[in-house]
């Protein structure tokens, strides 16, 4: 795998959680910040941010925020869908699974699945199947993924000769009878790197309600093949998770859980996910190998796959008081295999 963004799971300040590599690697050469200034009139012409708008199809009118790392990684962010992650390319190889409709705007989803793109945020009021609980109806995977984000800032963060591209976004969901939750999201991509970090803080603004979260990471070909292998914390879980079309749930199993998908045992694309297994103690996987679909979903979650009533009766669905926050962080690394 390529060099990673270094994550401190103990540091609660998201601005201090992420550091890049020691020097910036661009086009096969190592540069200091001063050296970059000598060779590039404007670094943003070869790496950085691009704001676009989709002008056709199911995504028509949707904002698109693109980050080019300068190291072979290109990331599409979806501000109108919770600032979730659309497609990600590494050396022009796509990693995210995209539905036949493409990545749709919220108003075009209807009865179709919203799970198109590399990552969809499930929660923070509900996760998994639609359910009515204590008189409140919750949609598939909750409300947050359909909410538009306010982009607070897109900037570059330098620490000595290390540089990160940073997106700061804010998303709010609100139900008059249930309450409000605000998501503050920071996304980091290192200049010259092949990784990204999502750092989230979900705060209850009103109501006394449980906070639930699941990060629905959707992977497709060429990372997902009949020869793909899947490992959790170094243990091979391929037979259980990849051999049949099914949903499986297991404990995350480590303070820093690591899930690695490889297209083949010896070659091909590889994807590595790291997350805090104490805050997301369950790992759910979904495999659908039907012809014309071919998706593998890796889904770290706060709660087991049980009805809300059972979770509440077991004490696993305790409310979060107004003003309290939950913090989640994920790191993703991409290797094209080239």
Short mmCIF file of C-alpha atoms in Angstrom, two decimals:
data_model
loop_
_atom_site.label_atom_id
_atom_site.label_comp_id
_atom_site.label_asym_id
_atom_site.label_seq_id
_atom_site.Cartn_x
_atom_site.Cartn_y
_atom_site.Cartn_z
CA UNK A 1 0.00 0.00 0.00
CA UNK A 2 1.13 3.62 -0.49
CA UNK A 3 2.30 5.83 2.37
CA UNK A 4 -0.61 6.71 4.64
CA UNK A 5 -1.82 9.85 6.29
CA UNK A 6 -0.81 9.39 9.93
CA UNK A 7 -3.80 9.44 12.29
CA UNK A 8 -3.73 9.98 16.04
CA UNK A 9 -6.82 8.29 17.46
CA UNK A 10 -6.30 9.89 20.87
CA UNK A 11 -6.21 13.52 19.70
CA UNK A 12 -9.70 14.99 19.79
CA UNK A 13 -8.82 18.10 17.75
CA UNK A 14 -9.55 17.23 14.09
CA UNK A 15 -7.03 19.83 12.92
CA UNK A 16 -4.29 17.90 14.73
CA UNK A 17 -5.43 14.40 13.79
CA UNK A 18 -3.94 14.26 10.32
CA UNK A 19 -0.40 14.72 9.09
CA UNK A 20 1.02 14.17 5.64
CA UNK A 21 4.28 12.52 4.61
CA UNK A 22 7.59 14.14 5.61
CA UNK A 23 8.14 15.71 2.19
CA UNK A 24 5.75 16.18 -0.69
CA UNK A 25 6.18 13.61 -3.47
CA UNK A 26 5.09 14.91 -6.89
CA UNK A 27 5.86 13.36 -10.28
CA UNK A 28 8.44 11.04 -8.77
CA UNK A 29 10.38 13.77 -6.93
CA UNK A 30 10.48 14.88 -3.29
CA UNK A 31 9.93 18.59 -2.62
CA UNK A 32 10.04 20.92 0.34
CA UNK A 33 7.50 23.74 0.49
CA UNK A 34 10.16 26.22 -0.63
CA UNK A 35 11.22 24.02 -3.56
CA UNK A 36 7.61 23.70 -4.74
CA UNK A 37 7.37 27.47 -4.86
CA UNK A 38 10.38 27.61 -7.17
CA UNK A 39 9.12 25.13 -9.78
CA UNK A 40 5.35 25.82 -9.85
CA UNK A 41 4.00 29.31 -10.57
CA UNK A 42 0.79 28.18 -8.85
CA UNK A 43 0.53 24.73 -7.26
CA UNK A 44 -3.28 24.82 -7.63
CA UNK A 45 -2.85 24.41 -11.39
CA UNK A 46 -1.60 20.83 -10.91
CA UNK A 47 -3.33 19.85 -7.63
CA UNK A 48 -6.08 21.13 -5.37
CA UNK A 49 -9.79 21.89 -5.64
CA UNK A 50 -12.25 22.20 -8.49
CA UNK A 51 -15.93 23.17 -8.09
CA UNK A 52 -18.25 21.72 -10.74
CA UNK A 53 -21.97 21.27 -11.39
CA UNK A 54 -23.60 18.19 -12.93
CA UNK A 55 -25.71 19.35 -15.88
CA UNK A 56 -27.53 16.19 -17.03
CA UNK A 57 -29.16 12.95 -15.89
CA UNK A 58 -30.26 11.97 -12.38
CA UNK A 59 -27.57 14.19 -10.84
CA UNK A 60 -28.58 17.32 -12.77
CA UNK A 61 -27.99 20.48 -10.76
CA UNK A 62 -25.90 18.76 -8.10
CA UNK A 63 -22.68 20.35 -6.87
CA UNK A 64 -19.44 18.42 -7.26
CA UNK A 65 -16.25 19.28 -5.38
CA UNK A 66 -13.18 17.56 -6.78
CA UNK A 67 -9.82 17.18 -5.04
CA UNK A 68 -6.74 16.29 -7.12
CA UNK A 69 -3.89 15.17 -4.86
CA UNK A 70 -1.15 15.52 -7.46
CA UNK A 71 -0.06 11.99 -6.57
CA UNK A 72 -2.48 10.03 -8.74
CA UNK A 73 -5.54 10.33 -6.46
CA UNK A 74 -8.71 12.16 -7.55
CA UNK A 75 -11.70 12.42 -5.19
CA UNK A 76 -15.25 13.55 -5.97
CA UNK A 77 -17.17 15.00 -3.01
CA UNK A 78 -20.95 15.47 -3.08
CA UNK A 79 -21.92 18.65 -1.17
CA UNK A 80 -25.63 18.15 -1.89
CA UNK A 81 -25.48 14.69 -0.33
CA UNK A 82 -23.96 15.33 3.10
CA UNK A 83 -20.55 16.02 1.51
CA UNK A 84 -20.25 12.27 1.04
CA UNK A 85 -17.72 10.71 -1.33
CA UNK A 86 -18.62 9.97 -4.95
CA UNK A 87 -16.07 8.31 -7.18
CA UNK A 88 -12.39 8.00 -6.25
CA UNK A 89 -9.72 7.26 -8.85
CA UNK A 90 -6.15 6.13 -8.19
CA UNK A 91 -3.94 6.15 -11.31
CA UNK A 92 -7.24 6.52 -13.23
CA UNK A 93 -8.59 3.26 -11.74
CA UNK A 94 -12.05 3.72 -10.13
CA UNK A 95 -12.67 2.33 -6.64
CA UNK A 96 -16.23 3.39 -5.79
CA UNK A 97 -19.32 1.49 -6.93
CA UNK A 98 -21.69 3.61 -9.02
CA UNK A 99 -25.30 2.58 -9.59
CA UNK A 100 -26.85 2.35 -13.09
CA UNK A 101 -28.50 5.74 -12.45
CA UNK A 102 -25.16 7.33 -11.70
CA UNK A 103 -24.79 9.38 -8.54
CA UNK A 104 -28.24 10.94 -8.18
CA UNK A 105 -29.33 14.20 -6.61
CA UNK A 106 -31.52 13.62 -3.52
CA UNK A 107 -34.71 14.73 -5.32
CA UNK A 108 -34.19 12.06 -8.04
CA UNK A 109 -33.69 9.05 -5.77
CA UNK A 110 -37.31 8.17 -4.99
CA UNK A 111 -37.60 4.40 -4.51
CA UNK A 112 -34.13 3.85 -5.97
CA UNK A 113 -31.14 3.19 -3.75
CA UNK A 114 -29.09 6.19 -2.67
CA UNK A 115 -25.98 4.09 -2.18
CA UNK A 116 -23.96 5.22 -5.19
CA UNK A 117 -20.42 6.43 -4.73
CA UNK A 118 -17.57 5.34 -2.49
CA UNK A 119 -19.12 6.43 0.83
CA UNK A 120 -22.61 7.27 2.07
CA UNK A 121 -23.20 8.45 5.64
CA UNK A 122 -25.96 6.48 7.38
CA UNK A 123 -27.50 8.06 10.47
CA UNK A 124 -27.35 9.95 12.62
CA UNK A 125 -30.93 9.30 13.72
CA UNK A 126 -31.19 5.78 12.25
CA UNK A 127 -29.25 3.15 10.31
CA UNK A 128 -30.20 0.14 8.17
CA UNK A 129 -33.78 -0.76 7.10
CA UNK A 130 -36.77 1.62 7.42
CA UNK A 131 -38.47 1.32 10.78
CA UNK A 132 -41.16 2.94 12.90
CA UNK A 133 -40.20 3.23 16.53
CA UNK A 134 -42.15 4.93 19.34
CA UNK A 135 -44.35 6.67 16.76
CA UNK A 136 -41.46 8.03 14.67
CA UNK A 137 -40.86 6.76 11.12
CA UNK A 138 -37.21 6.41 10.08
CA UNK A 139 -36.23 6.03 6.41
CA UNK A 140 -33.63 3.62 5.00
CA UNK A 141 -30.29 4.50 6.65
CA UNK A 142 -31.63 7.66 8.26
CA UNK A 143 -31.94 11.24 7.09
CA UNK A 144 -28.43 12.71 7.08
CA UNK A 145 -27.29 11.32 3.71
CA UNK A 146 -30.03 13.31 1.93
CA UNK A 147 -29.18 16.65 3.54
CA UNK A 148 -27.20 19.32 1.63
CA UNK A 149 -23.96 20.49 3.18
CA UNK A 150 -22.71 24.00 3.67
CA UNK A 151 -19.07 24.16 2.56
CA UNK A 152 -17.41 26.24 5.24
CA UNK A 153 -13.93 26.24 3.68
CA UNK A 154 -11.62 24.60 1.19
CA UNK A 155 -8.02 25.30 2.09
CA UNK A 156 -4.47 24.00 2.22
CA UNK A 157 -2.89 23.27 5.59
CA UNK A 158 0.92 23.39 5.77
CA UNK A 159 2.94 21.97 8.65
CA UNK A 160 6.57 22.52 7.77
CA UNK A 161 7.06 20.79 4.42
CA UNK A 162 3.88 18.71 4.76
CA UNK A 163 0.68 19.80 3.06
CA UNK A 164 -2.96 18.71 3.30
CA UNK A 165 -5.95 19.72 1.22
CA UNK A 166 -8.84 20.23 3.64
CA UNK A 167 -12.59 20.54 3.15
CA UNK A 168 -14.70 21.78 6.07
CA UNK A 169 -18.43 21.14 5.75
CA UNK A 170 -21.50 21.40 7.98
CA UNK A 171 -24.76 19.46 7.62
CA UNK A 172 -27.90 19.65 9.78
CA UNK A 173 -30.90 17.31 10.01
CA UNK A 174 -34.05 18.39 11.88
CA UNK A 175 -37.41 16.93 12.87
CA UNK A 176 -39.69 19.15 14.94
CA UNK A 177 -40.98 16.23 17.01
CA UNK A 178 -37.72 14.32 17.28
CA UNK A 179 -34.79 16.74 17.41
CA UNK A 180 -31.81 18.08 15.47
CA UNK A 181 -28.29 16.80 14.84
CA UNK A 182 -25.47 18.80 13.26
CA UNK A 183 -22.54 17.16 11.51
CA UNK A 184 -19.24 18.98 11.29
CA UNK A 185 -17.12 17.16 8.71
CA UNK A 186 -13.47 17.63 7.80
CA UNK A 187 -12.01 15.74 4.85
CA UNK A 188 -8.24 15.67 4.31
CA UNK A 189 -6.22 14.60 1.28
CA UNK A 190 -2.40 14.92 1.44
CA UNK A 191 -0.66 16.71 -1.40
CA UNK A 192 1.09 14.04 -3.44
CA UNK A 193 -0.73 11.29 -1.51
CA UNK A 194 -3.06 8.39 -2.20
CA UNK A 195 -5.19 8.46 0.92
CA UNK A 196 -7.94 10.46 2.56
CA UNK A 197 -9.31 10.98 6.07
CA UNK A 198 -12.91 11.71 7.08
CA UNK A 199 -13.18 13.32 10.53
CA UNK A 200 -16.75 13.79 11.83
CA UNK A 201 -18.36 15.37 14.87
CA UNK A 202 -22.12 14.77 15.29
CA UNK A 203 -23.71 17.07 17.89
CA UNK A 204 -27.26 16.91 19.24
CA UNK A 205 -28.75 20.41 18.98
CA UNK A 206 -32.22 19.62 20.32
CA UNK A 207 -34.10 16.65 21.66
CA UNK A 208 -32.81 13.84 23.82
CA UNK A 209 -32.13 11.21 21.19
CA UNK A 210 -29.84 8.31 20.39
CA UNK A 211 -27.08 8.87 17.85
CA UNK A 212 -26.52 6.04 15.38
CA UNK A 213 -23.89 5.93 12.63
CA UNK A 214 -22.82 3.61 9.86
CA UNK A 215 -20.36 4.46 7.08
CA UNK A 216 -21.54 2.67 3.93
CA UNK A 217 -18.37 2.18 1.84
CA UNK A 218 -19.23 0.80 -1.59
CA UNK A 219 -16.56 -0.83 -3.75
CA UNK A 220 -16.77 -2.19 -7.28
CA UNK A 221 -14.64 -3.52 -10.12
CA UNK A 222 -11.65 -3.66 -10.55
CA UNK A 223 -11.11 -3.93 -6.77
CA UNK A 224 -14.02 -6.40 -6.50
CA UNK A 225 -13.46 -9.56 -8.57
CA UNK A 226 -14.14 -13.29 -8.18
CA UNK A 227 -10.56 -13.59 -6.87
CA UNK A 228 -10.83 -10.78 -4.30
CA UNK A 229 -9.75 -11.32 -0.70
CA UNK A 230 -10.97 -9.50 2.40
CA UNK A 231 -9.08 -9.24 5.70
CA UNK A 232 -10.07 -7.80 9.08
CA UNK A 233 -7.16 -7.02 11.42
CA UNK A 234 -4.98 -9.49 9.51
CA UNK A 235 -7.52 -12.36 9.61
CA UNK A 236 -8.93 -13.62 6.30
CA UNK A 237 -12.74 -13.26 6.28
CA UNK A 238 -13.12 -13.81 2.51
CA UNK A 239 -14.97 -17.13 2.73
CA UNK A 240 -17.60 -15.77 5.11
CA UNK A 241 -18.09 -12.36 3.47
CA UNK A 242 -17.46 -12.91 -0.25
CA UNK A 243 -18.67 -16.43 -1.03
CA UNK A 244 -22.40 -15.65 -1.02
CA UNK A 245 -24.75 -12.72 -1.54
CA UNK A 246 -25.50 -11.82 2.06
CA UNK A 247 -25.15 -9.29 4.88
CA UNK A 248 -22.75 -10.30 7.65
CA UNK A 249 -22.03 -8.53 10.97
CA UNK A 250 -19.10 -9.12 13.32
CA UNK A 251 -17.22 -7.16 16.03
CA UNK A 252 -14.67 -4.67 14.72
CA UNK A 253 -12.21 -6.45 16.97
CA UNK A 254 -9.54 -3.79 17.60
CA UNK A 255 -9.07 -0.25 18.90
CA UNK A 256 -7.87 0.68 15.42
CA UNK A 257 -9.66 -1.72 13.11
CA UNK A 258 -8.17 -2.41 9.67
CA UNK A 259 -10.13 -3.83 6.74
CA UNK A 260 -8.20 -4.63 3.55
CA UNK A 261 -9.69 -5.59 0.20
CA UNK A 262 -7.40 -6.93 -2.52
CA UNK A 263 -8.48 -7.64 -6.10
CA UNK A 264 -6.27 -10.74 -6.13
CA UNK A 265 -3.78 -12.53 -3.92
CA UNK A 266 -0.72 -11.33 -5.81
CA UNK A 267 -1.70 -8.35 -7.98
CA UNK A 268 -4.35 -5.77 -8.71
CA UNK A 269 -6.02 -2.90 -6.90
CA UNK A 270 -6.03 -2.76 -3.09
CA UNK A 271 -8.10 -0.73 -0.63
CA UNK A 272 -7.40 -0.31 3.09
CA UNK A 273 -9.81 1.16 5.64
CA UNK A 274 -8.79 2.13 9.18
CA UNK A 275 -11.27 3.30 11.82
CA UNK A 276 -11.73 3.52 15.58
CA UNK A 277 -13.23 0.19 16.58
CA UNK A 278 -14.20 1.54 19.98
CA UNK A 279 -16.57 4.12 18.49
CA UNK A 280 -17.67 1.91 15.60
CA UNK A 281 -17.60 -1.50 17.32
CA UNK A 282 -19.42 -3.45 14.57
CA UNK A 283 -18.35 -4.24 11.02
CA UNK A 284 -21.13 -5.06 8.59
CA UNK A 285 -20.43 -6.30 5.07
CA UNK A 286 -22.80 -6.70 2.14
CA UNK A 287 -21.94 -8.71 -0.97
CA UNK A 288 -24.02 -8.69 -4.14
CA UNK A 289 -22.28 -10.51 -6.99
CA UNK A 290 -25.25 -10.49 -9.39
CA UNK A 291 -24.31 -9.86 -13.01
CA UNK A 292 -24.60 -6.16 -13.73
CA UNK A 293 -24.23 -5.22 -10.03
CA UNK A 294 -21.02 -6.64 -8.46
CA UNK A 295 -20.72 -4.59 -5.29
CA UNK A 296 -19.02 -5.14 -1.94
CA UNK A 297 -20.02 -2.85 0.92
CA UNK A 298 -17.81 -2.39 3.99
CA UNK A 299 -19.84 -0.72 6.76
CA UNK A 300 -18.41 0.16 10.19
CA UNK A 301 -21.31 0.85 12.56
CA UNK A 302 -22.15 1.99 16.08
CA UNK A 303 -24.83 -0.66 16.63
CA UNK A 304 -25.53 -4.32 15.95
CA UNK A 305 -28.04 -5.36 13.27
CA UNK A 306 -31.11 -5.50 15.52
CA UNK A 307 -34.49 -3.69 15.64
CA UNK A 308 -34.47 -0.41 17.56
CA UNK A 309 -36.78 -1.88 20.22
CA UNK A 310 -34.32 -4.70 20.96
CA UNK A 311 -31.38 -2.29 21.02
CA UNK A 312 -33.21 0.01 23.43
CA UNK A 313 -34.25 -2.82 25.75
CA UNK A 314 -30.64 -4.06 25.87
CA UNK A 315 -29.38 -0.59 26.78
CA UNK A 316 -27.54 -0.11 23.47
CA UNK A 317 -29.78 2.73 22.28
CA UNK A 318 -29.29 5.23 25.07
CA UNK A 319 -30.11 8.87 24.30
CA UNK A 320 -27.52 11.59 23.84
CA UNK A 321 -28.25 14.79 25.74
CA UNK A 322 -28.51 18.17 24.03
CA UNK A 323 -25.07 19.67 23.32
CA UNK A 324 -23.20 16.35 23.51
CA UNK A 325 -21.14 15.12 20.55
CA UNK A 326 -19.97 11.86 19.03
CA UNK A 327 -16.72 11.79 17.05
CA UNK A 328 -15.86 9.38 14.25
CA UNK A 329 -12.80 9.11 12.06
CA UNK A 330 -11.94 6.94 9.07
CA UNK A 331 -8.82 6.69 6.95
CA UNK A 332 -8.83 5.19 3.44
CA UNK A 333 -5.77 4.19 1.42
CA UNK A 334 -5.78 3.37 -2.28
CA UNK A 335 -3.32 1.34 -4.34
CA UNK A 336 -3.94 0.89 -8.06
CA UNK A 337 -1.64 -2.13 -8.26
CA UNK A 338 0.22 -0.56 -11.15
#
